[in-house]
Each structure stands twice: as C-alpha cells, then as structure tokens.
Amino acid sequence: MTSAMTSYRALHDGWTVSGADVRDIPAMVPGCVHTDLLAAGLIEDPYLDENEAKVAWIARTDWVYETTFHADPGGDRVDLVCAGLDTVASVMLNDVEVGRTANMHRGYRFDVREALRSGENRLRIRFDSAYSYAEAQQQRLGDRPNAYPEPFNFIRKMACNFGWDWGPTLVTAGIWQDIGLHTWRVARFATVVPQVTVEDGAARVDVRITLDRDVEGPVTIAAAVAGRETIARITGHEAVLSVTVTDPELWWPIGYGDQARYDLEVTLTDSYGTLDVWSRKIGLRTVRLDTAPDPDGSPYTLVVNDVPVFVRGVNWIPDDVFANRVTRSRLEQRLTQAAEANVNYLRVWGGGRYESEDFYDLADAMGLMVGQDFPFACAAYPEEEPFRSEIEAEARENVTRLSPHPSLVVWTGNNENIWGHEDWGWKESLNGQSWGAGYYFALLPRVVAEEDPGRPYWPGSPYSGTPELHPNDPAHGTMHIWDVWNTDDYTKYREYRPRFVAEFGYQAPPTWATLRRAISDDPLAPDSPGMAHHQKASDGDAKLRRGLEHHLPPPRDFDDWHYLTQLDQARALSYGIEHFRSLRPLCMGAIMWQLNDCWPVTSWAAVDGDGRKKPLWYALRRSFADRLLTIQPREDGLALVAVNDSREPWALTATVSRRALSGLALDQDRMRATVAPGAAVTLPLRSGVADVRDRTAELLVADAGDQRAWWFFAEDKDIAWPRAAYDARVKSNGDSTTVTVTAQQILRDLTLHPDRLDPDAEIDEAGVTLLPGESTTFTITRAKELDPTALTTRPVLRCVND
Ligand code: BMA
C-alpha cells in the first residue's frame, strides 16, 4: 500500500483588502482589487460610460490583503505556493516576511516552516502601487521608447493592463492566481517536461524531470503512457525517462484529423510510499517551421505531422481586464466561437499574458493551434537587473508549464518590438541603451532550446528571419499590415504578396446590445462622450469615417453609421483573407486582428466585449471556410480562384454570370476544376463574362455547389442601386424564430440585428446578398417573443440599399 505524502490546501477563504480609506472589505481570491471594490459597492462599474477615469486612484494606492487560517504543522516541509501575485508584493506570515515578488508572470514558492505556527496563522500580502515601482525603475534606468505613455516596460505585468488602443487603463493589484499551502517530504517534482518525437510509425515521449529535494537519497520515478511504463531509480535531481508508443494515434489540428490525447502519469516514490504525482493529457505530434529560402523570398510555413498547414488565425487578447472573470466556461465559449468561424489558430498576443491551463487544455481538445508570444509589446524593454533575471525565471517557468500541450506550436519573442526598433525612431532615442534584443535573440531562444527543444521559436511578430532584412518584409517570414487601417484603405491588401500575415485588421463598434449596455449617451453619435471614451485608437473615429467614404453611401444617422461601419469592417477582413488565401502556397497564413475584446469598446474584434458576434464574425466564417470561392483580379483580368483547405479533393463546376442589378443574366460561363487538398486553382474568366459595360449597374456572381462568390465593378456608394424591396415572413417555433426574406430587388448585405430588440437574441447568419427572386432564412435563438414588424424593418433588418 502506498499513501500520498504530499498534500495541497488552497487558501482562498476569509480574505479582506484594505487601502487608502477602504478598510477590510471582503476580497476574492483569486481576484483583484477592482472587482473587490466593485462587489463592495465602493466604485461604479469602470466598463460603463466614462467611469474608467474615476477609478484611476486605485492604481496609485498600496493594497493589503489579509486572511487567517488554522494550521497543524508536523515535521514535514511546508511551502506557501503563490501561483501568481499581481505584482509588487511582500508576503508576511505571522509578521515574518517570507518573500517578496515583482513579476505577475511567474509563480513563487516560499518555505514557511519557520514562520508557520500551530493554531491560528495570519497571512498578509502587501501590494505596492504598480506605478510607484515602474516609475522608480524608469527613473533609475532611464526612459525607453514606448508606443504608449505608460511605464509598462518597467514592470513585469501585462502591458495592456495600462491601457491599449482597445483597452482601458485599469491597473490591477491582487492575488490573481491560486494560493495555498503545499506540505511534502523528501522530494517533489519541480518540473516535468514531456518531449515528443514521432518517427517511423512510433512516438517517443522523453519525460524530462527535475526534482526539488528536502532530503537527499534514492527515489524511484515511473512514467506511464498508453499502458507502457518506464521506471528509474535515481539519487540526484534530474532524470529523463523515455516511453515509446507504437502505432500512435496522432494529435491533429482541427480539420486535419482527430485530437487524440494520451494520459501521461509520472509518479515519484521512496521506500515509504508515494511522494508526488504529476499527470497531464499529452498529444503525440510533430511541429516545425519551414523557412527555407525559395525564389520568392523565405516562407513561414507551419508543418504539423509533416503536413503544411495554412494558418487561418485570430489574434487573442486577454478576454477581460480582470483575469478572475475569465472562467473556463467563458474560454470555452470564446474558443468555440473561434472554431465555429473556421479558425484553426490563435496567436496569444505579447501585450497580454502566458495563457492559462484552461485555455491550452481547451485548445488541445478542439485542435486549435496556438502561437504564444512572450509578454513584451510595442516598447523597448530594459535588459538590466532585476529584469533580466525575472524574465529568465518567468520564461523557464512558463515554457515548462505549457510544454505538455500539443496545441502550442510556436513560441514568439515579442509583439512589434523588433519592428519598432527598426522603424519607430527608437534607435535615436535609445542612445545605445538596451531595448530587449538580448531577450529576443539570445535569452528566450536559449530557454526554449533548453526547456522545450521540440518546439519552434521565432524572435518576433513580425520578423523576417534574419537581422539583415527589414523585420516587416512581406517576402520573408511574418508581417503585420497596419497601413490599411491607419492611412490607406482595405483595397491596399491586394498590393501585398506576403508569406504570412500575423496581424491585419479593421475596426467597428460593438453590437448594439453591448454598446447600449455600456454607453448611455443620449443622443448617441460617433463622437458623443461615451462613444468617444470607448474608442481608444488614435483618430479612430476619423479612420472609420475614411473607410466609409471610400466604399459606402454616407450614413444618414447613427443607426446607419453603426450598420455601415460594421459592414465595412466585415468587408475589409474578407477582402484581405480571400486575397491572402488565393495566394497559397506563396502565402501560408493569415491571422486577423483580433478575435476578442476585454471590455465593451469600438475595436478590431470579431466578438465584442460582451461576447456577442459582430457581423465580421460571420464574414470570417465564410472567408475561412475549408472551401473558398473568390473572384480576384489577376494581371490579365479577373479570375475565379478556388481554394481547398479540406482533406478531400474538390471537384467543382462553377457557373459565372455577369448580371444587371435586376438579376438579368448578360453573359455566362461554366468552368470545371478539381482542386487538390491544400491547393488553390486560378481559373481566368473568359472575356465575354468579365467585360463589363456599365460598372455601376452590373455584377458577377459565381456559384459552385453551396459556394458563391460576388464581384462588383464599383464601390457601393457609386452603384445605381434599386431601392430595396422584399417580402419578409416571421415564424415563431417555440425556442427559435425564423425570418425568411425574399428579395424583389437586389438586397446587398442583408443583416438582421435582433439584439436591438432583445439583448439575448442570437442570429445564425449575417451579410447575405440576394438577387431578385432569391430568399434566405435567418434563425434567431435565445430570444423572447419579438415584434414581427420591428424584426423586418429598419434599424433591425438592414441592407445597403434600404
Ligand atoms: C498592433 C497590435 C496591437 C494593437 C493593434 C491595433 O500594434 O500588436 O498592439 O492593438 O496593432 O493597433
């Protein structure tokens, strides 16, 4: 018989927090001071209207968290384990300081045997203002360039907590991760890293182990996978145990196969019994980056189990400013929204955090690949102490923590710092000071090579593969495309022939229900106070206006503005994605900016801060579908491009017709092709079909099975639209309501916004264009009884020509 000689006890209860003139209010652990103050009714919700500004004092205050607990220590080792403290803290047990911390991205373990008492114990954690610490470091080391006027590069705390061009400045403090007492004896697992290689039909799992010991002496380690076990008896602190799985079921990304996972269990024993147990689900798969130079430059192609994968990605930001609100079920909902939009990849952006176990476990289970940035973004980061040591410690901890997850396919050094150093005038203002190069080019790749050698590392997003090249060179590695949003227009996407786009995006306001929950302006206008406060991008409103002016009829009122800006966002992303996918295999990835939001805001997100899908989400689902039919301009005219990202060949017969806006066919062509899995086929259009007579009154439509592509020869604002005319039928079927719309005239980008009538209402489709005579049925779920007239008229039912 073996008995467990290790035990863990969470310390989540009885906490209070005090600071400024706030005394001993109940505190949630894990949690943060903002949500505690909110729960105590001491502040207004900072997500609503302009409340954010009223709570700025919280970040300038020192906070003390306190609890008491009962203990009955024996002779065993007892550690206080803090999985995450935010951020600059001193930890006192019974008035003895047991540790100090200054990095939210790592965990701490303090041996508390000396301070722990039998009976009642008092645990006190004092958090210094993050600003006081960061500003002191900034003064001491000298300021460094930063895209934002906040000192986040002088503290190891998630950058976007200090505000971003989509996020509020709400600088948190608190016990943001689990905290508890770990009692153990002799030895425990400090790190366990399973490293998988697959060769000749067999998978080998090398389990690399380091031990933390209280007592030296022989111990036995056993590692078991799929009924195979390897045992080693060791006296030191390190071991590697290899287990071979013959005929393994591989883990595949979504769309490429199953997400097979195996239980890996590692146990540590001595002659008295079990000392520690570590178990995880792992996946057997290989991953590499193909970056070998070719005649077009150098690619950035992700290869999983020897299959090149086109990355249909979204950028991921923290799903809430307050991390404690990001529950597993919320992550599950958000990742499901990604998968249902035909996304296969999430890039965890470097202004946030190393994502959680729940996040990665869900990604493993769903087959969503993940690229994890190290948390550095848009600023020069000092390499002086204490930062260098903190960063090495956090990197080692997180690389080992996340290494078991098959979904994690690449580590990336930072977000835009190499680019910033090159192009944003940093070199001059740095004057020879460090800026982070030592992290991205030396420290981090060394940590990954040492701790997680099976996984690729890329120095930055964007990065071109070598320091000699401009980091944002389209022909090499990864690039970000931001001129489209900042200065140009989305039609500029087609001027790029990128190998891999790791960021590109376009803004729009959140859904109506979200906007209305958060902003009470009356009347609402793009620049009314609440709207302006929930638009953090520099010149955001003007940029949205510029986008509309290029493409769409001028908005007559706020309802028009809301519908049209959302439509413009959806169009911009479809335009970019379809272009990038049509370039396959030259281009092998498109990661749109950004899937989610962290509060209600006008932003680049597809899913807004309340979790509602913007029209962009539906556009992503279409543009990221396995089978994509798109009409693209090529050197000698228009072409139909069919992209097949499925595992089956696609035999298609397409009918392409040029039509008047009345629907009348003016010319027609039929084309056939078979598109192999993982290929794109370009079919030039015969001149009769493509030769337009009146650009403002004709269009192309291509149909192949259930795939359809449109081509308009002019911008919507210049098209001679007939006035929208349709029949609409509303049917209530208990749980859902359907709205069937039959077009009497062409209806361009028909979109239903039932959340205007009931915030809970969800819709299954958006942005449908119908020719006269055609119909579509929208299905609304989760809603209460909705008024049929409201449901079938403006501003709930919209199209461009209404
Ligand atoms: C890039 C991102 C983010 C930012 C986005 C939109 O810079 O990496 O920092 O939010 O563009 O401006």
PDB file of N, CA and C in Angstrom, residues 323-379:
ATOM      1  N   ALA A 323      -8.693  39.329 -14.832  1.00  0.00           N
ATOM      2  CA  ALA A 323      -8.436  37.941 -15.220  1.00  0.00           C
ATOM      3  C   ALA A 323      -9.330  36.958 -14.482  1.00  0.00           C
ATOM      4  N   ASN A 324      -9.724  37.305 -13.239  1.00  0.00           N
ATOM      5  CA  ASN A 324     -10.538  36.377 -12.466  1.00  0.00           C
ATOM      6  C   ASN A 324     -11.917  36.156 -13.078  1.00  0.00           C
ATOM      7  N   ARG A 325     -12.321  37.013 -14.002  1.00  0.00           N
ATOM      8  CA  ARG A 325     -13.621  36.814 -14.645  1.00  0.00           C
ATOM      9  C   ARG A 325     -13.533  35.859 -15.834  1.00  0.00           C
ATOM     10  N   VAL A 326     -12.318  35.554 -16.237  1.00  0.00           N
ATOM     11  CA  VAL A 326     -12.167  34.698 -17.415  1.00  0.00           C
ATOM     12  C   VAL A 326     -12.209  33.235 -16.961  1.00  0.00           C
ATOM     13  N   THR A 327     -13.414  32.757 -16.785  1.00  0.00           N
ATOM     14  CA  THR A 327     -13.605  31.389 -16.302  1.00  0.00           C
ATOM     15  C   THR A 327     -13.389  30.398 -17.437  1.00  0.00           C
ATOM     16  N   ARG A 328     -13.297  29.125 -17.058  1.00  0.00           N
ATOM     17  CA  ARG A 328     -13.144  28.096 -18.078  1.00  0.00           C
ATOM     18  C   ARG A 328     -14.338  28.094 -19.038  1.00  0.00           C
ATOM     19  N   SER A 329     -15.533  28.283 -18.515  1.00  0.00           N
ATOM     20  CA  SER A 329     -16.687  28.228 -19.426  1.00  0.00           C
ATOM     21  C   SER A 329     -16.679  29.420 -20.384  1.00  0.00           C
ATOM     22  N   ARG A 330     -16.177  30.535 -19.919  1.00  0.00           N
ATOM     23  CA  ARG A 330     -16.069  31.679 -20.826  1.00  0.00           C
ATOM     24  C   ARG A 330     -15.022  31.405 -21.912  1.00  0.00           C
ATOM     25  N   LEU A 331     -13.902  30.814 -21.529  1.00  0.00           N
ATOM     26  CA  LEU A 331     -12.883  30.464 -22.521  1.00  0.00           C
ATOM     27  C   LEU A 331     -13.430  29.446 -23.520  1.00  0.00           C
ATOM     28  N   GLU A 332     -14.208  28.524 -22.983  1.00  0.00           N
ATOM     29  CA  GLU A 332     -14.771  27.503 -23.864  1.00  0.00           C
ATOM     30  C   GLU A 332     -15.705  28.137 -24.892  1.00  0.00           C
ATOM     31  N   GLN A 333     -16.497  29.090 -24.413  1.00  0.00           N
ATOM     32  CA  GLN A 333     -17.401  29.786 -25.326  1.00  0.00           C
ATOM     33  C   GLN A 333     -16.597  30.543 -26.398  1.00  0.00           C
ATOM     34  N   ARG A 334     -15.561  31.236 -25.969  1.00  0.00           N
ATOM     35  CA  ARG A 334     -14.790  32.048 -26.905  1.00  0.00           C
ATOM     36  C   ARG A 334     -14.019  31.177 -27.908  1.00  0.00           C
ATOM     37  N   LEU A 335     -13.415  30.101 -27.437  1.00  0.00           N
ATOM     38  CA  LEU A 335     -12.660  29.242 -28.349  1.00  0.00           C
ATOM     39  C   LEU A 335     -13.600  28.500 -29.299  1.00  0.00           C
ATOM     40  N   THR A 336     -14.810  28.197 -28.795  1.00  0.00           N
ATOM     41  CA  THR A 336     -15.807  27.591 -29.681  1.00  0.00           C
ATOM     42  C   THR A 336     -16.205  28.587 -30.760  1.00  0.00           C
ATOM     43  N   GLN A 337     -16.347  29.851 -30.365  1.00  0.00           N
ATOM     44  CA  GLN A 337     -16.658  30.869 -31.377  1.00  0.00           C
ATOM     45  C   GLN A 337     -15.549  30.938 -32.430  1.00  0.00           C
ATOM     46  N   ALA A 338     -14.319  30.779 -31.999  1.00  0.00           N
ATOM     47  CA  ALA A 338     -13.208  30.786 -32.969  1.00  0.00           C
ATOM     48  C   ALA A 338     -13.327  29.575 -33.887  1.00  0.00           C
ATOM     49  N   ALA A 339     -13.475  28.398 -33.305  1.00  0.00           N
ATOM     50  CA  ALA A 339     -13.528  27.173 -34.121  1.00  0.00           C
ATOM     51  C   ALA A 339     -14.715  27.223 -35.081  1.00  0.00           C
ATOM     52  N   GLU A 340     -15.847  27.758 -34.617  1.00  0.00           N
ATOM     53  CA  GLU A 340     -17.024  27.809 -35.488  1.00  0.00           C
ATOM     54  C   GLU A 340     -16.886  28.841 -36.602  1.00  0.00           C
ATOM     55  N   ALA A 341     -15.912  29.734 -36.461  1.00  0.00           N
ATOM     56  CA  ALA A 341     -15.633  30.674 -37.551  1.00  0.00           C
ATOM     57  C   ALA A 341     -14.565  30.089 -38.491  1.00  0.00           C
ATOM     58  N   ASN A 342     -14.338  28.787 -38.385  1.00  0.00           N
ATOM     59  CA  ASN A 342     -13.360  28.083 -39.234  1.00  0.00           C
ATOM     60  C   ASN A 342     -11.929  28.520 -38.986  1.00  0.00           C
ATOM     61  N   VAL A 343     -11.702  28.992 -37.781  1.00  0.00           N
ATOM     62  CA  VAL A 343     -10.352  29.365 -37.359  1.00  0.00           C
ATOM     63  C   VAL A 343      -9.625  28.100 -36.913  1.00  0.00           C
ATOM     64  N   ASN A 344      -8.332  28.017 -37.201  1.00  0.00           N
ATOM     65  CA  ASN A 344      -7.566  26.869 -36.699  1.00  0.00           C
ATOM     66  C   ASN A 344      -6.367  27.281 -35.841  1.00  0.00           C
ATOM     67  N   TYR A 345      -6.256  28.585 -35.546  1.00  0.00           N
ATOM     68  CA  TYR A 345      -5.037  29.050 -34.873  1.00  0.00           C
ATOM     69  C   TYR A 345      -5.345  30.305 -34.063  1.00  0.00           C
ATOM     70  N   LEU A 346      -4.800  30.355 -32.853  1.00  0.00           N
ATOM     71  CA  LEU A 346      -4.907  31.565 -32.027  1.00  0.00           C
ATOM     72  C   LEU A 346      -3.507  32.042 -31.720  1.00  0.00           C
ATOM     73  N   ARG A 347      -3.272  33.300 -31.957  1.00  0.00           N
ATOM     74  CA  ARG A 347      -1.980  33.862 -31.530  1.00  0.00           C
ATOM     75  C   ARG A 347      -2.210  34.608 -30.229  1.00  0.00           C
ATOM     76  N   VAL A 348      -1.571  34.149 -29.161  1.00  0.00           N
ATOM     77  CA  VAL A 348      -1.691  34.823 -27.874  1.00  0.00           C
ATOM     78  C   VAL A 348      -0.707  35.987 -27.898  1.00  0.00           C
ATOM     79  N   TRP A 349      -1.266  37.153 -28.036  1.00  0.00           N
ATOM     80  CA  TRP A 349      -0.512  38.388 -28.292  1.00  0.00           C
ATOM     81  C   TRP A 349       0.333  38.816 -27.088  1.00  0.00           C
ATOM     82  N   GLY A 350       1.517  39.380 -27.385  1.00  0.00           N
ATOM     83  CA  GLY A 350       2.501  39.678 -26.354  1.00  0.00           C
ATOM     84  C   GLY A 350       2.202  40.817 -25.394  1.00  0.00           C
ATOM     85  N   GLY A 351       1.111  41.550 -25.608  1.00  0.00           N
ATOM     86  CA  GLY A 351       0.768  42.590 -24.632  1.00  0.00           C
ATOM     87  C   GLY A 351      -0.065  42.044 -23.486  1.00  0.00           C
ATOM     88  N   GLY A 352      -0.359  40.739 -23.550  1.00  0.00           N
ATOM     89  CA  GLY A 352      -1.177  40.113 -22.513  1.00  0.00           C
ATOM     90  C   GLY A 352      -0.341  39.212 -21.627  1.00  0.00           C
ATOM     91  N   ARG A 353      -0.719  37.949 -21.562  1.00  0.00           N
ATOM     92  CA  ARG A 353      -0.140  37.037 -20.591  1.00  0.00           C
ATOM     93  C   ARG A 353       0.254  35.710 -21.247  1.00  0.00           C
ATOM     94  N   TYR A 354       0.961  34.902 -20.500  1.00  0.00           N
ATOM     95  CA  TYR A 354       1.103  33.491 -20.860  1.00  0.00           C
ATOM     96  C   TYR A 354      -0.256  32.890 -20.536  1.00  0.00           C
ATOM     97  N   GLU A 355      -0.927  32.300 -21.493  1.00  0.00           N
ATOM     98  CA  GLU A 355      -2.310  31.879 -21.227  1.00  0.00           C
ATOM     99  C   GLU A 355      -2.398  30.715 -20.247  1.00  0.00           C
ATOM    100  N   SER A 356      -3.616  30.519 -19.769  1.00  0.00           N
ATOM    101  CA  SER A 356      -3.868  29.610 -18.639  1.00  0.00           C
ATOM    102  C   SER A 356      -3.929  28.150 -19.075  1.00  0.00           C
ATOM    103  N   GLU A 357      -3.884  27.265 -18.090  1.00  0.00           N
ATOM    104  CA  GLU A 357      -4.052  25.835 -18.344  1.00  0.00           C
ATOM    105  C   GLU A 357      -5.384  25.570 -19.025  1.00  0.00           C
ATOM    106  N   ASP A 358      -6.434  26.230 -18.549  1.00  0.00           N
ATOM    107  CA  ASP A 358      -7.752  26.013 -19.156  1.00  0.00           C
ATOM    108  C   ASP A 358      -7.736  26.395 -20.634  1.00  0.00           C
ATOM    109  N   PHE A 359      -7.140  27.507 -20.925  1.00  0.00           N
ATOM    110  CA  PHE A 359      -7.062  27.959 -22.314  1.00  0.00           C
ATOM    111  C   PHE A 359      -6.385  26.891 -23.178  1.00  0.00           C
ATOM    112  N   TYR A 360      -5.246  26.413 -22.716  1.00  0.00           N
ATOM    113  CA  TYR A 360      -4.484  25.453 -23.524  1.00  0.00           C
ATOM    114  C   TYR A 360      -5.153  24.078 -23.558  1.00  0.00           C
ATOM    115  N   ASP A 361      -5.778  23.708 -22.450  1.00  0.00           N
ATOM    116  CA  ASP A 361      -6.458  22.413 -22.441  1.00  0.00           C
ATOM    117  C   ASP A 361      -7.611  22.418 -23.442  1.00  0.00           C
ATOM    118  N   LEU A 362      -8.346  23.516 -23.487  1.00  0.00           N
ATOM    119  CA  LEU A 362      -9.454  23.634 -24.443  1.00  0.00           C
ATOM    120  C   LEU A 362      -8.917  23.658 -25.872  1.00  0.00           C
ATOM    121  N   ALA A 363      -7.823  24.372 -26.084  1.00  0.00           N
ATOM    122  CA  ALA A 363      -7.238  24.430 -27.429  1.00  0.00           C
ATOM    123  C   ALA A 363      -6.771  23.032 -27.854  1.00  0.00           C
ATOM    124  N   ASP A 364      -6.165  22.284 -26.926  1.00  0.00           N
ATOM    125  CA  ASP A 364      -5.753  20.905 -27.222  1.00  0.00           C
ATOM    126  C   ASP A 364      -6.956  20.076 -27.665  1.00  0.00           C
ATOM    127  N   ALA A 365      -8.039  20.198 -26.879  1.00  0.00           N
ATOM    128  CA  ALA A 365      -9.215  19.364 -27.133  1.00  0.00           C
ATOM    129  C   ALA A 365      -9.903  19.742 -28.437  1.00  0.00           C
ATOM    130  N   MET A 366      -9.853  21.021 -28.796  1.00  0.00           N
ATOM    131  CA  MET A 366     -10.559  21.468 -30.006  1.00  0.00           C
ATOM    132  C   MET A 366      -9.679  21.421 -31.247  1.00  0.00           C
ATOM    133  N   GLY A 367      -8.385  21.195 -31.074  1.00  0.00           N
ATOM    134  CA  GLY A 367      -7.492  21.184 -32.234  1.00  0.00           C
ATOM    135  C   GLY A 367      -7.140  22.576 -32.725  1.00  0.00           C
ATOM    136  N   LEU A 368      -7.287  23.562 -31.844  1.00  0.00           N
ATOM    137  CA  LEU A 368      -6.886  24.919 -32.217  1.00  0.00           C
ATOM    138  C   LEU A 368      -5.398  25.078 -31.919  1.00  0.00           C
ATOM    139  N   MET A 369      -4.618  25.384 -32.933  1.00  0.00           N
ATOM    140  CA  MET A 369      -3.195  25.596 -32.713  1.00  0.00           C
ATOM    141  C   MET A 369      -3.002  26.951 -32.031  1.00  0.00           C
ATOM    142  N   VAL A 370      -1.934  27.045 -31.248  1.00  0.00           N
ATOM    143  CA  VAL A 370      -1.669  28.293 -30.531  1.00  0.00           C
ATOM    144  C   VAL A 370      -0.229  28.726 -30.755  1.00  0.00           C
ATOM    145  N   GLY A 371      -0.057  29.995 -31.060  1.00  0.00           N
ATOM    146  CA  GLY A 371       1.270  30.607 -31.058  1.00  0.00           C
ATOM    147  C   GLY A 371       1.317  31.498 -29.829  1.00  0.00           C
ATOM    148  N   GLN A 372       2.278  31.259 -28.949  1.00  0.00           N
ATOM    149  CA  GLN A 372       2.348  32.057 -27.712  1.00  0.00           C
ATOM    150  C   GLN A 372       3.483  33.065 -27.836  1.00  0.00           C
ATOM    151  N   ASP A 373       3.120  34.346 -27.764  1.00  0.00           N
ATOM    152  CA  ASP A 373       4.142  35.391 -27.668  1.00  0.00           C
ATOM    153  C   ASP A 373       4.670  35.423 -26.241  1.00  0.00           C
ATOM    154  N   PHE A 374       5.958  35.677 -26.063  1.00  0.00           N
ATOM    155  CA  PHE A 374       6.423  36.070 -24.739  1.00  0.00           C
ATOM    156  C   PHE A 374       5.868  37.469 -24.480  1.00  0.00           C
ATOM    157  N   PRO A 375       5.560  37.778 -23.203  1.00  0.00           N
ATOM    158  CA  PRO A 375       4.854  39.033 -22.928  1.00  0.00           C
ATOM    159  C   PRO A 375       5.725  40.295 -22.995  1.00  0.00           C
ATOM    160  N   PHE A 376       5.910  40.747 -24.206  1.00  0.00           N
ATOM    161  CA  PHE A 376       6.609  42.010 -24.487  1.00  0.00           C
ATOM    162  C   PHE A 376       5.878  42.628 -25.668  1.00  0.00           C
ATOM    163  N   ALA A 377       5.548  43.916 -25.588  1.00  0.00           N
ATOM    164  CA  ALA A 377       4.812  44.506 -26.704  1.00  0.00           C
ATOM    165  C   ALA A 377       5.084  45.994 -26.868  1.00  0.00           C
ATOM    166  N   CYS A 378       5.342  46.378 -28.103  1.00  0.00           N
ATOM    167  CA  CYS A 378       5.299  47.779 -28.522  1.00  0.00           C
ATOM    168  C   CYS A 378       6.156  48.723 -27.683  1.00  0.00           C
ATOM    169  N   ALA A 379       7.246  48.239 -27.122  1.00  0.00           N
ATOM    170  CA  ALA A 379       8.107  49.122 -26.325  1.00  0.00           C
ATOM    171  C   ALA A 379       9.510  48.539 -26.244  1.00  0.00           C
TER     172      ALA A 379
END
